[in-house]
PDB file of C-alpha atoms (C1' of nucleotides) in Angstrom:
ATOM      1  CA  UNK A  45      43.105 119.081 104.642  1.00  0.00           C
ATOM      2  CA  UNK A  46      46.734 119.052 105.556  1.00  0.00           C
ATOM      3  CA  UNK A  47      49.218 117.529 103.170  1.00  0.00           C
ATOM      4  CA  UNK A  48      50.585 114.305 104.586  1.00  0.00           C
ATOM      5  CA  UNK A  49      54.325 114.182 104.920  1.00  0.00           C
ATOM      6  CA  UNK A  50      56.224 110.965 104.568  1.00  0.00           C
ATOM      7  CA  UNK A  51      59.721 110.800 105.931  1.00  0.00           C
ATOM      8  CA  UNK A  52      62.446 108.452 104.802  1.00  0.00           C
ATOM      9  CA  UNK A  53      66.014 108.002 105.858  1.00  0.00           C
ATOM     10  CA  UNK A  54      69.074 107.908 103.710  1.00  0.00           C
ATOM     11  CA  UNK A  55      72.309 106.478 105.040  1.00  0.00           C
ATOM     12  CA  UNK A  56      75.681 106.634 103.411  1.00  0.00           C
ATOM     13  CA  UNK A  57      78.974 105.147 104.473  1.00  0.00           C
ATOM     14  CA  UNK A  58      82.609 105.662 103.659  1.00  0.00           C
ATOM     15  CA  UNK A  59      85.647 103.727 104.690  1.00  0.00           C
ATOM     16  CA  UNK A  60      88.720 105.750 105.527  1.00  0.00           C
ATOM     17  CA  UNK A  61      92.307 104.687 105.851  1.00  0.00           C
ATOM     18  CA  UNK A  62      93.696 106.930 108.529  1.00  0.00           C
ATOM     19  CA  UNK A  63      92.316 110.337 107.644  1.00  0.00           C
ATOM     20  CA  UNK A  64      92.135 109.623 103.935  1.00  0.00           C
ATOM     21  CA  UNK A  65      89.070 108.443 102.107  1.00  0.00           C
ATOM     22  CA  UNK A  66      89.433 104.924 100.859  1.00  0.00           C
ATOM     23  CA  UNK A  67      86.061 103.561  99.741  1.00  0.00           C
ATOM     24  CA  UNK A  68      82.671 105.101  99.158  1.00  0.00           C
ATOM     25  CA  UNK A  69      79.661 104.448  96.962  1.00  0.00           C
ATOM     26  CA  UNK A  70      81.180 106.186  93.957  1.00  0.00           C
ATOM     27  CA  UNK A  71      84.417 104.278  94.118  1.00  0.00           C
ATOM     28  CA  UNK A  72      82.592 100.991  94.492  1.00  0.00           C
ATOM     29  CA  UNK A  73      80.511 101.772  91.447  1.00  0.00           C
ATOM     30  CA  UNK A  74      83.683 102.572  89.573  1.00  0.00           C
ATOM     31  CA  UNK A  75      85.165  99.211  90.518  1.00  0.00           C
ATOM     32  CA  UNK A  76      82.035  97.501  89.318  1.00  0.00           C
ATOM     33  CA  UNK A  77      82.206  99.317  86.034  1.00  0.00           C
ATOM     34  CA  UNK A  78      85.841  98.374  85.574  1.00  0.00           C
ATOM     35  CA  UNK A  79      84.821  94.738  85.955  1.00  0.00           C
ATOM     36  CA  UNK A  80      82.019  95.281  83.490  1.00  0.00           C
ATOM     37  CA  UNK A  81      84.024  97.083  80.820  1.00  0.00           C
ATOM     38  CA  UNK A  82      87.596  95.933  81.292  1.00  0.00           C
ATOM     39  CA  UNK A  83      89.149  99.387  81.405  1.00  0.00           C
ATOM     40  CA  UNK A  84      89.171 102.586  83.395  1.00  0.00           C
ATOM     41  CA  UNK A  85      88.459 104.524  80.234  1.00  0.00           C
ATOM     42  CA  UNK A  86      85.255 102.667  79.479  1.00  0.00           C
ATOM     43  CA  UNK A  87      84.182 102.445  83.079  1.00  0.00           C
ATOM     44  CA  UNK A  88      84.438 106.221  83.229  1.00  0.00           C
ATOM     45  CA  UNK A  89      82.312 106.629  80.120  1.00  0.00           C
ATOM     46  CA  UNK A  90      79.773 104.226  81.547  1.00  0.00           C
ATOM     47  CA  UNK A  91      79.195 106.502  84.496  1.00  0.00           C
ATOM     48  CA  UNK A  92      79.718 109.795  82.695  1.00  0.00           C
ATOM     49  CA  UNK A  93      82.820 110.576  84.639  1.00  0.00           C
ATOM     50  CA  UNK A  94      85.970 111.974  83.111  1.00  0.00           C
ATOM     51  CA  UNK A  95      88.778 109.505  82.611  1.00  0.00           C
ATOM     52  CA  UNK A  96      91.000 111.772  84.571  1.00  0.00           C
ATOM     53  CA  UNK A  97      88.830 111.596  87.654  1.00  0.00           C
ATOM     54  CA  UNK A  98      88.295 107.867  87.368  1.00  0.00           C
ATOM     55  CA  UNK A  99      91.988 107.309  87.059  1.00  0.00           C
ATOM     56  CA  UNK A 100      92.695 109.436  90.101  1.00  0.00           C
ATOM     57  CA  UNK A 101      90.158 107.528  92.145  1.00  0.00           C
ATOM     58  CA  UNK A 102      91.766 104.247  91.187  1.00  0.00           C
ATOM     59  CA  UNK A 103      95.196 105.614  92.014  1.00  0.00           C
ATOM     60  CA  UNK A 104      93.954 106.778  95.374  1.00  0.00           C
ATOM     61  CA  UNK A 105      92.158 103.539  96.191  1.00  0.00           C
ATOM     62  CA  UNK A 106      95.238 101.527  95.422  1.00  0.00           C
ATOM     63  CA  UNK A 107      97.376 103.794  97.516  1.00  0.00           C
ATOM     64  CA  UNK A 108      95.193 103.296 100.554  1.00  0.00           C
ATOM     65  CA  UNK A 109      94.424  99.614 100.183  1.00  0.00           C
ATOM     66  CA  UNK A 110      96.607  96.942 101.714  1.00  0.00           C
ATOM     67  CA  UNK A 111      97.036  95.544  98.235  1.00  0.00           C
ATOM     68  CA  UNK A 112      95.948  97.026  94.890  1.00  0.00           C
ATOM     69  CA  UNK A 113      92.265  96.787  94.079  1.00  0.00           C
ATOM     70  CA  UNK A 114      92.842  97.491  90.402  1.00  0.00           C
ATOM     71  CA  UNK A 115      95.639  96.134  88.266  1.00  0.00           C
ATOM     72  CA  UNK A 116      96.643  97.402  84.899  1.00  0.00           C
ATOM     73  CA  UNK A 117      96.940  95.142  81.904  1.00  0.00           C
ATOM     74  CA  UNK A 118      99.368  96.435  79.311  1.00  0.00           C
ATOM     75  CA  UNK A 119     100.055  95.063  75.875  1.00  0.00           C
ATOM     76  CA  UNK A 120      98.627  92.001  74.280  1.00  0.00           C
ATOM     77  CA  UNK A 121      96.866  91.778  70.975  1.00  0.00           C
ATOM     78  CA  UNK A 122      93.759  93.519  72.240  1.00  0.00           C
ATOM     79  CA  UNK A 123      95.729  96.482  73.546  1.00  0.00           C
ATOM     80  CA  UNK A 124      95.558  97.314  77.216  1.00  0.00           C
ATOM     81  CA  UNK A 125      93.067  97.760  80.019  1.00  0.00           C
ATOM     82  CA  UNK A 126      92.546  97.321  83.733  1.00  0.00           C
ATOM     83  CA  UNK A 127      91.221  94.608  85.930  1.00  0.00           C
ATOM     84  CA  UNK A 128      89.847  94.436  89.440  1.00  0.00           C
ATOM     85  CA  UNK A 129      91.980  92.217  91.658  1.00  0.00           C
ATOM     86  CA  UNK A 130      90.770  89.526  94.057  1.00  0.00           C
ATOM     87  CA  UNK A 131      91.248  92.056  96.834  1.00  0.00           C
ATOM     88  CA  UNK A 132      89.114  94.483  94.860  1.00  0.00           C
ATOM     89  CA  UNK A 133      86.317  91.981  94.406  1.00  0.00           C
ATOM     90  CA  UNK A 134      86.383  91.243  98.093  1.00  0.00           C
ATOM     91  CA  UNK A 135      86.276  94.936  98.918  1.00  0.00           C
ATOM     92  CA  UNK A 136      83.184  95.384  96.764  1.00  0.00           C
ATOM     93  CA  UNK A 137      81.389  92.562  98.521  1.00  0.00           C
ATOM     94  CA  UNK A 138      82.341  93.652 102.015  1.00  0.00           C
ATOM     95  CA  UNK A 139      81.400  97.229 101.344  1.00  0.00           C
ATOM     96  CA  UNK A 140      78.026  96.396  99.922  1.00  0.00           C
ATOM     97  CA  UNK A 141      77.185  94.050 102.757  1.00  0.00           C
ATOM     98  CA  UNK A 142      78.141  96.686 105.265  1.00  0.00           C
ATOM     99  CA  UNK A 143      76.198  99.337 103.410  1.00  0.00           C
ATOM    100  CA  UNK A 144      73.165  97.132 103.228  1.00  0.00           C
ATOM    101  CA  UNK A 145      73.131  96.288 106.893  1.00  0.00           C
ATOM    102  CA  UNK A 146      73.456  99.919 107.839  1.00  0.00           C
ATOM    103  CA  UNK A 147      70.709 101.043 105.511  1.00  0.00           C
ATOM    104  CA  UNK A 148      68.381  98.411 106.899  1.00  0.00           C
ATOM    105  CA  UNK A 149      69.252  99.291 110.450  1.00  0.00           C
ATOM    106  CA  UNK A 150      68.673 102.971 109.714  1.00  0.00           C
ATOM    107  CA  UNK A 151      65.235 102.326 108.358  1.00  0.00           C
ATOM    108  CA  UNK A 152      64.314 100.235 111.357  1.00  0.00           C
ATOM    109  CA  UNK A 153      65.446 102.928 113.717  1.00  0.00           C
ATOM    110  CA  UNK A 154      63.510 105.608 111.865  1.00  0.00           C
ATOM    111  CA  UNK A 155      60.347 103.533 112.149  1.00  0.00           C
ATOM    112  CA  UNK A 156      60.716 103.567 115.911  1.00  0.00           C
ATOM    113  CA  UNK A 157      60.407 107.320 116.125  1.00  0.00           C
ATOM    114  CA  UNK A 158      57.952 109.862 114.891  1.00  0.00           C
ATOM    115  CA  UNK A 159      59.453 112.678 112.828  1.00  0.00           C
TER     116      UNK A 159
ATOM    117  CA  UNK B 217     108.358  96.738 106.930  1.00  0.00           C
ATOM    118  CA  UNK B 218     104.919  97.317 105.578  1.00  0.00           C
ATOM    119  CA  UNK B 219     103.025 100.394 106.647  1.00  0.00           C
ATOM    120  CA  UNK B 220     100.096  99.410 108.824  1.00  0.00           C
ATOM    121  CA  UNK B 221      96.740 100.563 107.603  1.00  0.00           C
ATOM    122  CA  UNK B 222      93.969 101.427 109.984  1.00  0.00           C
ATOM    123  CA  UNK B 223      90.465 101.539 108.615  1.00  0.00           C
ATOM    124  CA  UNK B 224      87.589 103.486 110.070  1.00  0.00           C
ATOM    125  CA  UNK B 225      84.012 103.908 109.024  1.00  0.00           C
ATOM    126  CA  UNK B 226      82.118 107.109 108.539  1.00  0.00           C
ATOM    127  CA  UNK B 227      78.328 107.106 108.427  1.00  0.00           C
ATOM    128  CA  UNK B 228      76.094 109.972 107.481  1.00  0.00           C
ATOM    129  CA  UNK B 229      72.346 110.213 107.474  1.00  0.00           C
ATOM    130  CA  UNK B 230      69.728 112.459 105.954  1.00  0.00           C
ATOM    131  CA  UNK B 231      66.020 112.585 106.452  1.00  0.00           C
ATOM    132  CA  UNK B 232      63.926 113.218 103.368  1.00  0.00           C
ATOM    133  CA  UNK B 233      60.341 114.294 103.056  1.00  0.00           C
ATOM    134  CA  UNK B 234      59.129 112.571  99.930  1.00  0.00           C
ATOM    135  CA  UNK B 235      61.979 113.076  97.491  1.00  0.00           C
ATOM    136  CA  UNK B 236      63.116 116.333  99.025  1.00  0.00           C
ATOM    137  CA  UNK B 237      65.881 116.681 101.547  1.00  0.00           C
ATOM    138  CA  UNK B 238      64.610 117.692 104.930  1.00  0.00           C
ATOM    139  CA  UNK B 239      67.310 117.262 107.572  1.00  0.00           C
ATOM    140  CA  UNK B 240      71.005 116.537 107.445  1.00  0.00           C
ATOM    141  CA  UNK B 241      74.063 117.289 109.552  1.00  0.00           C
ATOM    142  CA  UNK B 242      74.478 120.762 108.113  1.00  0.00           C
ATOM    143  CA  UNK B 243      70.909 121.785 108.719  1.00  0.00           C
ATOM    144  CA  UNK B 244      71.024 120.475 112.263  1.00  0.00           C
ATOM    145  CA  UNK B 245      74.142 122.478 112.938  1.00  0.00           C
ATOM    146  CA  UNK B 246      72.412 125.523 111.532  1.00  0.00           C
ATOM    147  CA  UNK B 247      69.485 125.021 113.889  1.00  0.00           C
ATOM    148  CA  UNK B 248      71.870 124.732 116.806  1.00  0.00           C
ATOM    149  CA  UNK B 249      73.568 127.941 115.802  1.00  0.00           C
ATOM    150  CA  UNK B 250      70.264 129.742 115.525  1.00  0.00           C
ATOM    151  CA  UNK B 251      69.540 128.725 119.099  1.00  0.00           C
ATOM    152  CA  UNK B 252      72.978 129.880 120.112  1.00  0.00           C
ATOM    153  CA  UNK B 253      72.905 133.251 118.380  1.00  0.00           C
ATOM    154  CA  UNK B 254      69.237 134.173 118.084  1.00  0.00           C
ATOM    155  CA  UNK B 255      69.276 134.939 114.389  1.00  0.00           C
ATOM    156  CA  UNK B 256      69.855 133.367 111.016  1.00  0.00           C
ATOM    157  CA  UNK B 257      72.317 136.105 110.196  1.00  0.00           C
ATOM    158  CA  UNK B 258      74.542 135.395 113.148  1.00  0.00           C
ATOM    159  CA  UNK B 259      74.143 131.644 112.911  1.00  0.00           C
ATOM    160  CA  UNK B 260      75.378 131.883 109.342  1.00  0.00           C
ATOM    161  CA  UNK B 261      78.410 133.914 110.373  1.00  0.00           C
ATOM    162  CA  UNK B 262      79.114 131.408 113.123  1.00  0.00           C
ATOM    163  CA  UNK B 263      79.514 128.648 110.596  1.00  0.00           C
ATOM    164  CA  UNK B 264      81.007 130.730 107.805  1.00  0.00           C
ATOM    165  CA  UNK B 265      78.019 130.237 105.587  1.00  0.00           C
ATOM    166  CA  UNK B 266      76.422 132.998 103.556  1.00  0.00           C
ATOM    167  CA  UNK B 267      73.209 134.439 104.993  1.00  0.00           C
ATOM    168  CA  UNK B 268      71.516 133.684 101.741  1.00  0.00           C
ATOM    169  CA  UNK B 269      72.269 130.004 101.954  1.00  0.00           C
ATOM    170  CA  UNK B 270      71.348 129.775 105.611  1.00  0.00           C
ATOM    171  CA  UNK B 271      68.059 131.493 104.951  1.00  0.00           C
ATOM    172  CA  UNK B 272      67.270 129.164 102.086  1.00  0.00           C
ATOM    173  CA  UNK B 273      67.991 126.133 104.224  1.00  0.00           C
ATOM    174  CA  UNK B 274      65.644 127.411 106.906  1.00  0.00           C
ATOM    175  CA  UNK B 275      62.982 128.136 104.318  1.00  0.00           C
ATOM    176  CA  UNK B 276      63.352 124.658 102.920  1.00  0.00           C
ATOM    177  CA  UNK B 277      63.311 122.956 106.305  1.00  0.00           C
ATOM    178  CA  UNK B 278      60.147 124.747 107.276  1.00  0.00           C
ATOM    179  CA  UNK B 279      58.519 123.863 104.009  1.00  0.00           C
ATOM    180  CA  UNK B 280      59.142 120.176 104.527  1.00  0.00           C
ATOM    181  CA  UNK B 281      58.447 119.932 108.232  1.00  0.00           C
ATOM    182  CA  UNK B 282      54.999 119.233 109.595  1.00  0.00           C
ATOM    183  CA  UNK B 283      55.254 122.475 111.492  1.00  0.00           C
ATOM    184  CA  UNK B 284      57.918 125.203 111.259  1.00  0.00           C
ATOM    185  CA  UNK B 285      61.252 124.442 112.904  1.00  0.00           C
ATOM    186  CA  UNK B 286      62.290 128.080 112.888  1.00  0.00           C
ATOM    187  CA  UNK B 287      60.109 131.072 113.639  1.00  0.00           C
ATOM    188  CA  UNK B 288      60.893 134.661 112.892  1.00  0.00           C
ATOM    189  CA  UNK B 289      60.768 137.347 115.526  1.00  0.00           C
ATOM    190  CA  UNK B 290      60.109 140.793 114.110  1.00  0.00           C
ATOM    191  CA  UNK B 291      60.118 144.072 115.895  1.00  0.00           C
ATOM    192  CA  UNK B 292      60.687 144.706 119.565  1.00  0.00           C
ATOM    193  CA  UNK B 293      63.255 146.948 121.134  1.00  0.00           C
ATOM    194  CA  UNK B 294      66.138 144.648 120.294  1.00  0.00           C
ATOM    195  CA  UNK B 295      65.203 144.533 116.641  1.00  0.00           C
ATOM    196  CA  UNK B 296      64.429 141.184 115.066  1.00  0.00           C
ATOM    197  CA  UNK B 297      65.772 137.670 114.884  1.00  0.00           C
ATOM    198  CA  UNK B 298      64.769 134.050 114.621  1.00  0.00           C
ATOM    199  CA  UNK B 299      64.063 131.298 117.066  1.00  0.00           C
ATOM    200  CA  UNK B 300      63.970 127.539 116.913  1.00  0.00           C
ATOM    201  CA  UNK B 301      60.503 126.213 117.712  1.00  0.00           C
ATOM    202  CA  UNK B 302      59.627 123.348 120.043  1.00  0.00           C
ATOM    203  CA  UNK B 303      59.279 121.189 116.971  1.00  0.00           C
ATOM    204  CA  UNK B 304      62.726 122.309 115.917  1.00  0.00           C
ATOM    205  CA  UNK B 305      64.259 121.404 119.242  1.00  0.00           C
ATOM    206  CA  UNK B 306      62.655 118.022 119.073  1.00  0.00           C
ATOM    207  CA  UNK B 307      63.942 117.484 115.558  1.00  0.00           C
ATOM    208  CA  UNK B 308      67.483 118.237 116.672  1.00  0.00           C
ATOM    209  CA  UNK B 309      67.274 115.690 119.469  1.00  0.00           C
ATOM    210  CA  UNK B 310      65.707 112.979 117.376  1.00  0.00           C
ATOM    211  CA  UNK B 311      68.180 113.471 114.570  1.00  0.00           C
ATOM    212  CA  UNK B 312      71.194 113.335 116.810  1.00  0.00           C
ATOM    213  CA  UNK B 313      69.990 110.239 118.604  1.00  0.00           C
ATOM    214  CA  UNK B 314      69.378 108.532 115.316  1.00  0.00           C
ATOM    215  CA  UNK B 315      72.723 109.630 113.978  1.00  0.00           C
ATOM    216  CA  UNK B 316      74.488 108.414 117.062  1.00  0.00           C
ATOM    217  CA  UNK B 317      72.917 104.996 117.029  1.00  0.00           C
ATOM    218  CA  UNK B 318      73.784 104.534 113.396  1.00  0.00           C
ATOM    219  CA  UNK B 319      77.362 105.621 113.834  1.00  0.00           C
ATOM    220  CA  UNK B 320      77.790 103.210 116.730  1.00  0.00           C
ATOM    221  CA  UNK B 321      76.190 100.393 114.813  1.00  0.00           C
ATOM    222  CA  UNK B 322      78.421 101.099 111.835  1.00  0.00           C
ATOM    223  CA  UNK B 323      81.534 100.897 113.921  1.00  0.00           C
ATOM    224  CA  UNK B 324      80.438  97.637 115.453  1.00  0.00           C
ATOM    225  CA  UNK B 325      79.776  96.166 112.077  1.00  0.00           C
ATOM    226  CA  UNK B 326      83.126  97.264 110.724  1.00  0.00           C
ATOM    227  CA  UNK B 327      84.885  95.559 113.619  1.00  0.00           C
ATOM    228  CA  UNK B 328      83.305  92.285 112.605  1.00  0.00           C
ATOM    229  CA  UNK B 329      85.002  92.237 109.252  1.00  0.00           C
ATOM    230  CA  UNK B 330      88.540  92.597 108.071  1.00  0.00           C
ATOM    231  CA  UNK B 331      89.078  95.289 105.448  1.00  0.00           C
TER     232      UNK B 331
ATOM    233  C1'  DT C 160      55.896 157.432 113.232  1.00  0.00           C
ATOM    234  C1'  DA C 161      60.853 156.767 113.827  1.00  0.00           C
ATOM    235  C1'  DT C 162      63.974 153.216 115.213  1.00  0.00           C
ATOM    236  C1'  DC C 163      66.020 148.859 115.368  1.00  0.00           C
ATOM    237  C1'  DG C 164      68.235 144.511 113.702  1.00  0.00           C
ATOM    238  C1'  DA C 165      66.945 141.048 110.784  1.00  0.00           C
ATOM    239  C1'  DT C 166      64.380 138.951 107.291  1.00  0.00           C
ATOM    240  C1'  DA C 167      63.554 138.387 102.286  1.00  0.00           C
ATOM    241  C1'  DT C 168      65.081 138.436  97.476  1.00  0.00           C
ATOM    242  C1'  DG C 169      67.196 139.494  93.005  1.00  0.00           C
ATOM    243  C1'  DT C 170      71.457 139.996  90.473  1.00  0.00           C
ATOM    244  C1'  DA C 171      76.343 140.399  89.566  1.00  0.00           C
ATOM    245  C1'  DA C 172      80.762 138.616  90.791  1.00  0.00           C
ATOM    246  C1'  DT C 173      83.550 134.838  92.217  1.00  0.00           C
ATOM    247  C1'  DA C 174      85.386 130.686  93.654  1.00  0.00           C
ATOM    248  C1'  DT C 175      85.519 125.856  93.090  1.00  0.00           C
ATOM    249  C1'  DC C 176      85.710 121.927  90.751  1.00  0.00           C
ATOM    250  C1'  DA C 177      85.303 118.846  86.915  1.00  0.00           C
ATOM    251  C1'  DT C 178      86.050 118.318  82.217  1.00  0.00           C
ATOM    252  C1'  DG C 179      88.225 118.412  77.685  1.00  0.00           C
ATOM    253  C1'  DC C 180      92.134 118.084  75.122  1.00  0.00           C
ATOM    254  C1'  DA C 181      96.750 117.172  73.953  1.00  0.00           C
ATOM    255  C1'  DT C 182     100.753 114.402  74.507  1.00  0.00           C
ATOM    256  C1'  DA C 183     103.991 110.985  76.180  1.00  0.00           C
ATOM    257  C1'  DT C 184     104.353 106.347  77.673  1.00  0.00           C
ATOM    258  C1'  DC C 185     103.444 101.543  78.320  1.00  0.00           C
ATOM    259  C1'  DG C 186     104.407  96.484  77.165  1.00  0.00           C
ATOM    260  C1'  DA C 187     102.682  92.019  75.188  1.00  0.00           C
ATOM    261  C1'  DA C 188     101.863  90.178  70.855  1.00  0.00           C
ATOM    262  C1'  DT C 189     102.860  89.612  66.066  1.00  0.00           C
TER     263       DT C 189
ATOM    264  C1'  DA D 215     110.211  97.155  65.137  1.00  0.00           C
ATOM    265  C1'  DT D 216     105.305  97.977  64.635  1.00  0.00           C
ATOM    266  C1'  DT D 217     100.747  97.907  66.262  1.00  0.00           C
ATOM    267  C1'  DC D 218      97.193  98.231  69.592  1.00  0.00           C
ATOM    268  C1'  DG D 219      94.133 100.322  73.145  1.00  0.00           C
ATOM    269  C1'  DA D 220      94.835 102.217  77.411  1.00  0.00           C
ATOM    270  C1'  DT D 221      97.322 104.263  80.991  1.00  0.00           C
ATOM    271  C1'  DA D 222      99.471 108.493  82.912  1.00  0.00           C
ATOM    272  C1'  DT D 223      99.723 113.510  83.336  1.00  0.00           C
ATOM    273  C1'  DG D 224      99.786 118.577  82.647  1.00  0.00           C
ATOM    274  C1'  DC D 225      97.202 122.540  81.572  1.00  0.00           C
ATOM    275  C1'  DA D 226      93.569 125.526  79.686  1.00  0.00           C
ATOM    276  C1'  DT D 227      88.740 125.819  79.594  1.00  0.00           C
ATOM    277  C1'  DG D 228      84.164 125.599  81.150  1.00  0.00           C
ATOM    278  C1'  DA D 229      80.301 124.533  84.058  1.00  0.00           C
ATOM    279  C1'  DT D 230      78.247 124.941  88.362  1.00  0.00           C
ATOM    280  C1'  DA D 231      77.767 126.191  92.782  1.00  0.00           C
ATOM    281  C1'  DT D 232      78.415 129.760  96.437  1.00  0.00           C
ATOM    282  C1'  DT D 233      79.036 134.304  97.841  1.00  0.00           C
ATOM    283  C1'  DA D 234      78.847 139.279  98.046  1.00  0.00           C
ATOM    284  C1'  DC D 235      76.236 143.166  97.602  1.00  0.00           C
ATOM    285  C1'  DA D 236      72.343 146.098  97.204  1.00  0.00           C
ATOM    286  C1'  DT D 237      67.677 147.043  98.289  1.00  0.00           C
ATOM    287  C1'  DA D 238      62.989 146.569 100.008  1.00  0.00           C
ATOM    288  C1'  DT D 239      60.323 144.989 103.803  1.00  0.00           C
ATOM    289  C1'  DC D 240      58.979 143.666 108.361  1.00  0.00           C
ATOM    290  C1'  DG D 241      56.517 144.823 112.924  1.00  0.00           C
ATOM    291  C1'  DA D 242      56.814 145.458 118.025  1.00  0.00           C
ATOM    292  C1'  DT D 243      58.473 149.033 120.880  1.00  0.00           C
ATOM    293  C1'  DA D 244      58.927 153.563 122.593  1.00  0.00           C
TER     294       DA D 244
END
DNA sequence: TATCGATATGTAATATCATGCATATCGAAT
DNA sequence: ATTCGATATGCATGATATTACATATCGATA
């Protein structure tokens, strides 16, 4: 008997500013991990990414956002760190809503056809 | 004056068979180039991909499709080549329709919000 | 059975990219 | 001024694809 084949759809989105990438799943996860850990360094560790790369992503996000998504905190008794701004929190929410809608829509559309 | 920032959305889809990738934009383009050129070898050249990689993609697509998307032609006076099957042609059309709908939907949804 | 142009496949070489590491800097708090 | 934990950044190293190359095979046609 023939092996049954089940097909699923995967949808991914990215937001660009002009021709530059601005937000994608990886960057959103990074933002979430910065909220969770309080620093780029620890967020990077959390997702097994090098600090260097995480830092560059933050730099790039900030450059392409209307206002910074991540703000640095320097000094203080506990040393330094980074924090996601209000604009950053909003970006996370908007992105995930968008992503969710599109994934749902994709699945519905796949159901309509026979692969 | 502040630099205006224009945001656009990019959506990409892939079809999986079980947990294996089956079709994506690259594979679809490969199929189209096989139609155009009549062989995997020339399709690969067309898109500056190594023959090896192109061949593996074809192999993998066929393995995960219900019936082969690409069929080999061996022998004959003109030597050999490959051809996209009816199932392959159908897959191209279905994929592109799906992709198109999702891209349109994504753009509509982006318009609704303010990034 | 000789020819043809590609397919099919392993292996060595290479390019690409991310990471690790080292160092300088930061600025509030004490 | 010292301390703190991170940020900021260059550069060498390493891991991980991707490619190039070489070779064997294919099968209808003539």
